Amino acid sequence: MAGRGMDTVLADSLKKAVRSGGWDATRDILNLHPYALTARFPLTGRTILHVAVAAQKENIVQNLVDMMSEPADLAIQDYKGYTALHETTYRDNSRMAKFLITKNNSLIRIRTFSKELPVVMAMRYGQKKLASYLCPLTPSGDLEAEQGHQGSALLTYAIYARHFDFAMDLIHHCPSSASPSLDLTNSLSPWNALATFQMTENQLILWEVTINGLILQYIPILASWRQSALRYLSRIVRADHHPPDRPGYHSFITAFLTVLLERLLGRELENNSFQDLLSHICTEIRTFTQSQVDSTIVPAIFCAISRGNFEFVSSMLKANPEFLLIRNSEGMSIFQCAVLHRQAKICSLIYELEGVEALLAERDKSGNTILHLAGMLTEHTPIYDQIAGAALQMRREVQWFKDVESICLPITRELLNDQGLTPRQVDG
């Protein structure tokens, strides 16, 4: 009888047999107590199939599936609404997932009691391989906004997991996954996930590594061809540094350089995939309603500014130049926000745009001009160099104030905020 309860003694015996990996012992217990094949364990409501999946016992999972005569037996949910397929999402085990789906392909559509599909759970736990297996099997209709915004959640988790190729495929599979939703918090918004992504700038990295007294200085690597770059770096080591003649030394250096180069190229590919996804998803903005833009896109832009995500801000302004005029909850423009967060690169981007002059005269809700904000120290102010200490921090803050002052109208220096302070009187 599916879902029937099981006494504690029998449950403990079954769990012990399964977790030890002994199929013979498990089968013997089931032969004595056939109902235990689909009965629920106390407290959790799980079945023996749940336990076998959780224990990663593939042979037992396969045998249990073969023993179950009814596909519905695989769909029994525990007290959280998890089927055995949901259990696979913690463990990135595509083989076990395939055992289950082959027997009952409707498992792919069963939601937990919190309305979560197996594919979404898999990506939430960072199980990229399993999510990639489950996604094409999941009907696109199940991911639509009308069915609980599972597509948006899946896209968000994919972006946080830096699985950008998957994210791009998902948007093609389910275009509505990129649409903002008033029912989702910003933390579950794919736009917020994109805004918080930090690109790794390989071009700015200078490597200096010491190996057995040998200092290797690596210039930025922007190689398209792995072998040619590896030969180039190996030639630097052999020709310029005269490494000691030790057994295995050259092979060690070659292996080290291979790992280094693969990491650099991997980051470059990741950055490129992020930019491709960002460019594609920005084309969807023109289809959004004003309420969608206000509730999701605008907060994401200000979030990106605070994180220094130049690519996101640049893409947003390119997609819709009117984003130059948006304000956050404190009444700040994007230029003011960039100044407050000391984001010089983003400030330079905005300053080159047409119509920016008007922003220089704007005030926030506290009457602060852009120059007041340049002088403020807040919890958001970046610490440039903790080792160098307060003196360097102060010099950089003074220089930042002067840089912003140089683009403002002279009268801005004397304007008062709501506290009656000029920009130079603002306390840090």
Tab-separated table of C-alpha atoms in Angstrom:
chain	number	residue	atom	x	y	z
A	1	MET	CA	0.000	0.000	0.000
A	2	ALA	CA	1.686	3.222	-1.173
A	3	GLY	CA	2.417	5.708	1.574
A	4	ARG	CA	1.661	3.294	4.456
A	5	GLY	CA	3.580	3.963	7.675
A	6	MET	CA	6.459	1.819	8.872
A	7	ASP	CA	7.381	0.907	12.454
A	8	THR	CA	10.655	2.222	13.849
A	9	VAL	CA	12.400	-1.148	14.229
A	10	LEU	CA	11.796	-2.120	10.616
A	11	ALA	CA	12.769	1.367	9.440
A	12	ASP	CA	16.079	1.216	11.313
A	13	SER	CA	16.884	-2.216	9.873
A	14	LEU	CA	16.162	-1.068	6.332
A	15	LYS	CA	18.194	2.131	6.658
A	16	LYS	CA	21.138	0.173	8.063
A	17	ALA	CA	21.008	-2.334	5.204
A	18	VAL	CA	20.752	0.380	2.548
A	19	ARG	CA	23.472	2.614	3.956
A	20	SER	CA	25.866	-0.324	4.213
A	21	GLY	CA	25.322	-0.907	0.510
A	22	GLY	CA	24.117	-4.464	0.973
A	23	TRP	CA	21.468	-5.274	-1.598
A	24	ASP	CA	21.103	-8.892	-0.426
A	25	ALA	CA	20.241	-7.766	3.104
A	26	THR	CA	17.892	-5.107	1.781
A	27	ARG	CA	16.136	-7.575	-0.508
A	28	ASP	CA	15.726	-10.122	2.287
A	29	ILE	CA	13.977	-7.553	4.483
A	30	LEU	CA	11.706	-6.525	1.631
A	31	ASN	CA	10.826	-10.134	0.892
A	32	LEU	CA	9.703	-10.527	4.506
A	33	HIS	CA	7.896	-7.174	4.525
A	34	PRO	CA	6.772	-6.406	0.925
A	35	TYR	CA	4.814	-3.342	2.008
A	36	ALA	CA	8.098	-1.699	3.112
A	37	LEU	CA	9.016	-1.092	-0.542
A	38	THR	CA	6.667	1.903	-0.624
A	39	ALA	CA	5.975	2.524	3.066
A	40	ARG	CA	6.905	5.819	4.708
A	41	PHE	CA	9.636	6.070	7.319
A	42	PRO	CA	8.678	7.699	10.635
A	43	LEU	CA	9.262	11.449	11.114
A	44	THR	CA	10.330	12.262	7.531
A	45	GLY	CA	7.769	10.459	5.403
A	46	ARG	CA	10.556	9.227	3.122
A	47	THR	CA	10.561	5.807	1.478
A	48	ILE	CA	13.386	3.351	1.109
A	49	LEU	CA	13.963	4.773	-2.379
A	50	HIS	CA	14.551	8.239	-0.900
A	51	VAL	CA	17.040	6.728	1.551
A	52	ALA	CA	18.919	4.797	-1.126
A	53	VAL	CA	19.252	7.917	-3.311
A	54	ALA	CA	20.437	9.969	-0.332
A	55	ALA	CA	23.007	7.293	0.490
A	56	GLN	CA	24.265	7.312	-3.131
A	57	LYS	CA	23.773	3.551	-3.502
A	58	GLU	CA	23.228	3.300	-7.254
A	59	ASN	CA	22.918	-0.487	-7.357
A	60	ILE	CA	20.234	-0.467	-4.671
A	61	VAL	CA	18.381	2.392	-6.376
A	62	GLN	CA	18.367	0.473	-9.664
A	63	ASN	CA	17.127	-2.721	-7.986
A	64	LEU	CA	14.416	-0.905	-6.058
A	65	VAL	CA	13.184	0.777	-9.232
A	66	ASP	CA	13.069	-2.615	-10.959
A	67	MET	CA	11.036	-4.054	-8.063
A	68	MET	CA	8.401	-1.339	-8.225
A	69	SER	CA	5.606	-2.521	-10.477
A	70	GLU	CA	3.748	0.796	-10.544
A	71	PRO	CA	5.427	4.000	-11.831
A	72	ALA	CA	3.389	5.903	-9.244
A	73	ASP	CA	5.402	4.218	-6.502
A	74	LEU	CA	8.393	6.339	-7.544
A	75	ALA	CA	6.326	9.500	-7.163
A	76	ILE	CA	5.658	9.161	-3.428
A	77	GLN	CA	6.473	12.441	-1.709
A	78	ASP	CA	7.888	12.876	1.774
A	79	TYR	CA	6.611	15.417	4.264
A	80	LYS	CA	8.375	18.244	2.354
A	81	GLY	CA	6.919	17.127	-0.945
A	82	TYR	CA	10.220	15.665	-2.161
A	83	THR	CA	10.203	12.661	-4.453
A	84	ALA	CA	13.273	10.469	-4.855
A	85	LEU	CA	14.167	12.602	-7.899
A	86	HIS	CA	14.308	15.701	-5.701
A	87	GLU	CA	16.746	13.802	-3.498
A	88	THR	CA	19.168	13.496	-6.422
A	89	THR	CA	19.445	17.282	-6.649
A	90	TYR	CA	21.702	17.479	-3.599
A	91	ARG	CA	24.216	15.099	-5.121
A	92	ASP	CA	24.594	15.823	-8.848
A	93	ASN	CA	23.982	12.178	-9.737
A	94	SER	CA	22.581	12.067	-13.249
A	95	ARG	CA	22.736	8.265	-13.380
A	96	MET	CA	20.315	7.836	-10.500
A	97	ALA	CA	18.076	10.544	-11.932
A	98	LYS	CA	17.985	8.631	-15.213
A	99	PHE	CA	16.999	5.386	-13.429
A	100	LEU	CA	14.014	7.164	-11.915
A	101	ILE	CA	12.885	9.157	-14.960
A	102	THR	CA	13.113	6.156	-17.272
A	103	LYS	CA	10.607	4.375	-15.052
A	104	ASN	CA	8.367	7.419	-14.510
A	105	ASN	CA	9.000	10.493	-16.630
A	106	SER	CA	6.307	12.471	-14.808
A	107	LEU	CA	8.746	12.880	-11.903
A	108	ILE	CA	10.340	15.744	-13.793
A	109	ARG	CA	7.146	17.791	-13.337
A	110	ILE	CA	6.360	17.071	-9.682
A	111	ARG	CA	6.891	20.069	-7.409
A	112	THR	CA	7.762	20.135	-3.746
A	113	PHE	CA	5.250	21.601	-1.327
A	114	SER	CA	7.126	24.900	-1.781
A	115	LYS	CA	6.360	24.609	-5.532
A	116	GLU	CA	9.934	23.862	-6.643
A	117	LEU	CA	10.691	21.691	-9.665
A	118	PRO	CA	13.588	19.187	-9.600
A	119	VAL	CA	15.605	21.118	-12.200
A	120	VAL	CA	15.354	24.311	-10.147
A	121	MET	CA	16.456	22.515	-6.984
A	122	ALA	CA	19.433	21.056	-8.818
A	123	MET	CA	20.638	24.455	-9.980
A	124	ARG	CA	19.923	26.023	-6.577
A	125	TYR	CA	22.392	23.541	-5.099
A	126	GLY	CA	24.910	24.286	-7.848
A	127	GLN	CA	24.564	20.888	-9.510
A	128	LYS	CA	25.281	22.028	-13.057
A	129	LYS	CA	25.583	18.599	-14.671
A	130	LEU	CA	22.301	17.340	-13.260
A	131	ALA	CA	20.462	20.578	-14.052
A	132	SER	CA	21.746	20.402	-17.639
A	133	TYR	CA	20.332	16.870	-17.886
A	134	LEU	CA	16.958	17.752	-16.355
A	135	CYS	CA	16.275	21.041	-18.152
A	136	PRO	CA	15.620	19.705	-21.688
A	137	LEU	CA	13.285	17.103	-20.175
A	138	THR	CA	11.254	19.735	-18.327
A	139	PRO	CA	8.338	21.110	-20.389
A	140	SER	CA	8.858	24.807	-21.049
A	141	GLY	CA	5.277	25.453	-19.928
A	142	ASP	CA	6.196	24.324	-16.404
A	143	LEU	CA	8.803	27.104	-16.267
A	144	GLU	CA	6.484	29.908	-17.382
A	145	ALA	CA	5.653	32.755	-15.036
A	146	GLU	CA	2.023	31.666	-14.841
A	147	GLN	CA	3.169	28.375	-13.295
A	148	GLY	CA	5.073	29.895	-10.403
A	149	HIS	CA	8.082	31.699	-11.900
A	150	GLN	CA	10.245	28.596	-11.834
A	151	GLY	CA	11.929	29.724	-15.053
A	152	SER	CA	13.050	33.002	-13.466
A	153	ALA	CA	14.313	31.185	-10.379
A	154	LEU	CA	16.208	28.687	-12.540
A	155	LEU	CA	17.790	31.468	-14.590
A	156	THR	CA	18.787	33.319	-11.423
A	157	TYR	CA	20.448	30.269	-9.868
A	158	ALA	CA	22.256	29.547	-13.148
A	159	ILE	CA	23.707	33.066	-13.205
A	160	TYR	CA	24.820	32.858	-9.574
A	161	ALA	CA	26.442	29.509	-10.435
A	162	ARG	CA	28.206	31.226	-13.390
A	163	HIS	CA	26.614	28.702	-15.747
A	164	PHE	CA	26.087	31.290	-18.482
A	165	ASP	CA	25.797	28.917	-21.447
A	166	PHE	CA	23.004	27.110	-19.612
A	167	ALA	CA	21.342	30.465	-18.878
A	168	MET	CA	21.454	31.423	-22.547
A	169	ASP	CA	19.909	28.098	-23.577
A	170	LEU	CA	17.209	28.508	-20.937
A	171	ILE	CA	16.170	31.911	-22.289
A	172	HIS	CA	15.737	30.346	-25.734
A	173	HIS	CA	13.849	27.408	-24.166
A	174	CYS	CA	11.675	29.665	-21.994
A	175	PRO	CA	11.841	33.375	-22.966
A	176	SER	CA	9.656	34.461	-20.029
A	177	SER	CA	12.382	33.335	-17.598
A	178	ALA	CA	14.082	36.698	-18.148
A	179	SER	CA	10.939	38.728	-17.460
A	180	PRO	CA	10.848	40.669	-14.179
A	181	SER	CA	8.185	39.593	-11.727
A	182	LEU	CA	6.494	41.564	-8.980
A	183	ASP	CA	6.032	38.272	-7.116
A	184	LEU	CA	9.769	37.598	-6.751
A	185	THR	CA	12.188	39.256	-4.371
A	186	ASN	CA	15.208	40.972	-5.918
A	187	SER	CA	17.422	38.185	-4.583
A	188	LEU	CA	15.578	35.800	-6.922
A	189	SER	CA	15.715	38.167	-9.887
A	190	PRO	CA	18.018	37.200	-12.778
A	191	TRP	CA	18.651	40.913	-13.262
A	192	ASN	CA	19.948	41.277	-9.728
A	193	ALA	CA	22.112	38.192	-10.239
A	194	LEU	CA	23.638	39.765	-13.354
A	195	ALA	CA	24.132	43.056	-11.520
A	196	THR	CA	26.150	41.427	-8.740
A	197	PHE	CA	28.439	39.418	-11.046
A	198	GLN	CA	32.080	40.410	-10.769
A	199	MET	CA	34.111	39.904	-13.920
A	200	THR	CA	37.703	38.758	-13.528
A	201	GLU	CA	39.906	41.165	-15.418
A	202	ASN	CA	42.768	38.962	-16.592
A	203	GLN	CA	44.261	41.907	-18.422
A	204	LEU	CA	44.990	43.642	-15.115
A	205	ILE	CA	46.629	40.724	-13.319
A	206	LEU	CA	50.401	40.691	-12.930
A	207	TRP	CA	51.633	37.340	-11.729
A	208	GLU	CA	54.855	37.046	-9.796
A	209	VAL	CA	55.512	33.555	-8.470
A	210	THR	CA	58.614	32.202	-6.760
A	211	ILE	CA	59.577	28.581	-7.404
A	212	ASN	CA	62.801	27.280	-5.878
A	213	GLY	CA	64.233	30.784	-5.851
A	214	LEU	CA	63.178	31.451	-9.447
A	215	ILE	CA	60.959	34.496	-9.928
A	216	LEU	CA	58.544	34.189	-12.833
A	217	GLN	CA	56.814	37.364	-13.912
A	218	TYR	CA	53.791	36.773	-16.076
A	219	ILE	CA	52.482	39.486	-18.330
A	220	PRO	CA	48.728	39.447	-19.006
A	221	ILE	CA	47.783	36.531	-21.235
A	222	LEU	CA	45.162	37.105	-23.879
A	223	ALA	CA	45.983	34.005	-25.882
A	224	SER	CA	43.583	32.431	-28.298
A	225	TRP	CA	45.736	29.390	-28.758
A	226	ARG	CA	46.717	27.422	-25.702
A	227	GLN	CA	49.783	25.683	-27.101
A	228	SER	CA	51.340	28.801	-28.602
A	229	ALA	CA	50.911	30.685	-25.330
A	230	LEU	CA	52.383	27.779	-23.397
A	231	ARG	CA	55.400	27.628	-25.715
A	232	TYR	CA	55.871	31.376	-25.285
A	233	LEU	CA	55.875	31.192	-21.493
A	234	SER	CA	58.120	28.140	-21.464
A	235	ARG	CA	60.606	29.996	-23.699
A	236	ILE	CA	60.687	32.863	-21.189
A	237	VAL	CA	61.610	30.445	-18.431
A	238	ARG	CA	64.289	28.627	-20.454
A	239	ALA	CA	65.910	31.666	-22.096
A	240	ASP	CA	65.745	34.366	-19.460
A	241	HIS	CA	65.939	32.683	-16.114
A	242	HIS	CA	68.291	29.697	-16.630
A	243	PRO	CA	66.483	27.316	-14.307
A	244	PRO	CA	68.561	24.757	-12.396
A	245	ASP	CA	69.231	21.402	-13.977
A	246	ARG	CA	67.125	19.210	-11.747
A	247	PRO	CA	65.221	16.034	-12.646
A	248	GLY	CA	61.632	16.847	-13.500
A	249	TYR	CA	62.140	20.605	-13.201
A	250	HIS	CA	61.097	21.454	-16.759
A	251	SER	CA	58.105	19.120	-16.591
A	252	PHE	CA	57.057	20.769	-13.338
A	253	ILE	CA	57.292	24.236	-14.860
A	254	THR	CA	55.358	23.086	-17.925
A	255	ALA	CA	52.613	21.598	-15.736
A	256	PHE	CA	52.464	24.746	-13.634
A	257	LEU	CA	52.210	26.989	-16.663
A	258	THR	CA	49.522	24.763	-18.137
A	259	VAL	CA	47.378	25.103	-15.023
A	260	LEU	CA	47.962	28.861	-14.889
A	261	LEU	CA	47.105	29.337	-18.548
A	262	GLU	CA	43.990	27.185	-18.325
A	263	ARG	CA	42.752	29.242	-15.381
A	264	LEU	CA	43.351	32.507	-17.218
A	265	LEU	CA	41.692	31.298	-20.394
A	266	GLY	CA	38.835	29.801	-18.365
A	267	ARG	CA	38.183	33.177	-16.784
A	268	GLU	CA	38.342	34.860	-20.167
A	269	LEU	CA	35.762	32.426	-21.565
A	270	GLU	CA	33.548	32.981	-18.521
A	271	ASN	CA	33.723	36.744	-18.977
A	272	ASN	CA	32.862	36.408	-22.659
A	273	SER	CA	29.898	34.142	-21.870
A	274	PHE	CA	28.653	36.671	-19.298
A	275	GLN	CA	28.868	39.505	-21.825
A	276	ASP	CA	27.041	37.456	-24.461
A	277	LEU	CA	24.252	36.652	-22.003
A	278	LEU	CA	24.035	40.264	-20.855
A	279	SER	CA	23.829	41.568	-24.410
A	280	HIS	CA	21.111	39.083	-25.291
A	281	ILE	CA	18.997	39.612	-22.187
A	282	CYS	CA	19.115	43.396	-22.600
A	283	THR	CA	17.195	43.055	-25.857
A	284	GLU	CA	14.211	41.918	-23.763
A	285	ILE	CA	13.950	45.235	-21.879
A	286	ARG	CA	11.838	46.899	-24.560
A	287	THR	CA	9.069	44.347	-23.885
A	288	PHE	CA	8.815	45.153	-20.158
A	289	THR	CA	6.096	47.222	-18.565
A	290	GLN	CA	6.963	50.333	-16.571
A	291	SER	CA	6.115	48.576	-13.302
A	292	GLN	CA	8.509	45.734	-14.209
A	293	VAL	CA	11.257	48.227	-14.955
A	294	ASP	CA	10.670	50.180	-11.742
A	295	SER	CA	10.502	47.125	-9.494
A	296	THR	CA	13.353	45.080	-10.956
A	297	ILE	CA	15.570	46.818	-13.521
A	298	VAL	CA	16.065	50.096	-11.661
A	299	PRO	CA	17.162	48.463	-8.369
A	300	ALA	CA	19.470	46.162	-10.353
A	301	ILE	CA	21.180	49.137	-12.017
A	302	PHE	CA	21.875	50.821	-8.680
A	303	CYS	CA	23.057	47.502	-7.263
A	304	ALA	CA	25.466	47.134	-10.205
A	305	ILE	CA	26.817	50.634	-9.618
A	306	SER	CA	27.502	49.909	-5.946
A	307	ARG	CA	29.342	46.702	-6.948
A	308	GLY	CA	31.319	48.393	-9.713
A	309	ASN	CA	29.768	46.233	-12.434
A	310	PHE	CA	30.721	48.435	-15.375
A	311	GLU	CA	29.545	45.989	-18.039
A	312	PHE	CA	26.023	45.785	-16.597
A	313	VAL	CA	25.616	49.561	-16.275
A	314	SER	CA	27.036	50.135	-19.742
A	315	SER	CA	24.699	47.547	-21.280
A	316	MET	CA	21.651	49.003	-19.533
A	317	LEU	CA	22.397	52.537	-20.748
A	318	LYS	CA	22.998	51.253	-24.246
A	319	ALA	CA	19.691	49.351	-24.194
A	320	ASN	CA	17.789	52.403	-22.967
A	321	PRO	CA	19.577	55.772	-22.610
A	322	GLU	CA	16.657	57.052	-20.517
A	323	PHE	CA	18.012	55.018	-17.611
A	324	LEU	CA	20.308	58.013	-17.163
A	325	LEU	CA	17.348	59.771	-15.530
A	326	ILE	CA	16.317	57.129	-12.981
A	327	ARG	CA	16.484	57.700	-9.225
A	328	ASN	CA	16.852	55.334	-6.288
A	329	SER	CA	14.822	55.401	-3.063
A	330	GLU	CA	17.103	58.122	-1.650
A	331	GLY	CA	16.550	60.326	-4.680
A	332	MET	CA	20.037	59.812	-6.112
A	333	SER	CA	20.748	59.728	-9.826
A	334	ILE	CA	23.016	57.029	-11.196
A	335	PHE	CA	25.817	59.609	-11.459
A	336	GLN	CA	25.419	60.549	-7.779
A	337	CYS	CA	25.377	56.880	-6.784
A	338	ALA	CA	28.553	56.197	-8.768
A	339	VAL	CA	30.276	59.143	-7.081
A	340	LEU	CA	29.177	58.010	-3.620
A	341	HIS	CA	30.573	54.513	-4.248
A	342	ARG	CA	33.815	55.835	-5.796
A	343	GLN	CA	33.212	54.020	-9.080
A	344	ALA	CA	35.514	56.056	-11.332
A	345	LYS	CA	35.069	53.915	-14.420
A	346	ILE	CA	31.274	54.134	-14.235
A	347	CYS	CA	31.487	57.880	-13.575
A	348	SER	CA	33.576	58.296	-16.728
A	349	LEU	CA	31.020	56.304	-18.710
A	350	ILE	CA	28.122	58.470	-17.498
A	351	TYR	CA	30.031	61.732	-17.925
A	352	GLU	CA	30.448	61.048	-21.647
A	353	LEU	CA	26.699	60.719	-22.206
A	354	GLU	CA	24.543	63.436	-23.695
A	355	GLY	CA	22.486	65.290	-21.116
A	356	VAL	CA	24.726	64.539	-18.161
A	357	GLU	CA	25.151	68.241	-17.401
A	358	ALA	CA	21.708	68.332	-15.811
A	359	LEU	CA	22.695	65.563	-13.399
A	360	LEU	CA	25.563	67.649	-12.038
A	361	ALA	CA	23.038	70.114	-10.611
A	362	GLU	CA	20.667	67.479	-9.172
A	363	ARG	CA	20.164	66.926	-5.445
A	364	ASP	CA	19.070	63.826	-3.551
A	365	LYS	CA	16.267	63.748	-0.967
A	366	SER	CA	18.626	65.138	1.682
A	367	GLY	CA	19.581	68.102	-0.478
A	368	ASN	CA	23.029	66.728	-1.245
A	369	THR	CA	24.683	67.715	-4.500
A	370	ILE	CA	27.044	65.376	-6.304
A	371	LEU	CA	29.935	67.194	-4.591
A	372	HIS	CA	28.451	66.568	-1.127
A	373	LEU	CA	28.372	62.863	-1.980
A	374	ALA	CA	31.990	62.969	-3.148
A	375	GLY	CA	32.969	64.084	0.344
A	376	MET	CA	30.917	61.532	2.245
A	377	LEU	CA	32.332	58.424	3.857
A	378	THR	CA	29.698	55.764	4.369
A	379	GLU	CA	29.617	52.044	5.024
A	380	HIS	CA	29.691	51.705	1.225
A	381	THR	CA	32.946	53.620	0.773
A	382	PRO	CA	35.588	51.197	-0.540
A	383	ILE	CA	38.781	50.740	1.458
A	384	TYR	CA	41.506	50.976	-1.165
A	385	ASP	CA	44.413	49.505	0.730
A	386	GLN	CA	44.050	48.243	4.271
A	387	ILE	CA	47.808	47.592	4.581
A	388	ALA	CA	48.881	51.103	3.610
A	389	GLY	CA	46.570	52.534	6.264
A	390	ALA	CA	44.587	55.674	6.870
A	391	ALA	CA	47.039	58.141	5.313
A	392	LEU	CA	46.732	56.669	1.828
A	393	GLN	CA	42.963	56.387	2.243
A	394	MET	CA	42.738	60.057	3.133
A	395	ARG	CA	44.883	61.137	0.175
A	396	ARG	CA	42.713	59.173	-2.212
A	397	GLU	CA	39.538	60.620	-0.737
A	398	VAL	CA	40.901	64.142	-1.095
A	399	GLN	CA	41.865	63.454	-4.710
A	400	TRP	CA	38.426	61.960	-5.416
A	401	PHE	CA	36.751	65.110	-4.068
A	402	LYS	CA	38.971	67.300	-6.250
A	403	ASP	CA	38.260	65.204	-9.346
A	404	VAL	CA	34.500	65.534	-8.871
A	405	GLU	CA	34.832	69.226	-8.014
A	406	SER	CA	36.628	69.838	-11.320
A	407	ILE	CA	33.532	68.882	-13.350
A	408	CYS	CA	31.007	70.797	-11.241
A	409	LEU	CA	29.879	74.379	-11.673
A	410	PRO	CA	31.728	76.783	-9.306
A	411	ILE	CA	28.542	77.558	-7.396
A	412	THR	CA	28.265	73.896	-6.382
A	413	ARG	CA	31.101	74.383	-3.885
A	414	GLU	CA	28.921	76.756	-1.850
A	415	LEU	CA	25.533	75.052	-2.026
A	416	LEU	CA	24.075	73.834	1.277
A	417	ASN	CA	22.345	70.536	1.900
A	418	ASP	CA	19.356	70.084	4.229
A	419	GLN	CA	21.713	70.092	7.213
A	420	GLY	CA	23.089	73.474	6.192
A	421	LEU	CA	26.487	72.113	5.169
A	422	THR	CA	28.603	72.891	2.135
A	423	PRO	CA	30.326	69.980	0.383
A	424	ARG	CA	33.615	70.652	2.189
A	425	GLN	CA	31.845	70.739	5.558
A	426	VAL	CA	30.358	67.270	5.156
A	427	ASP	CA	31.772	64.932	7.808
A	428	GLY	CA	33.301	61.689	6.615
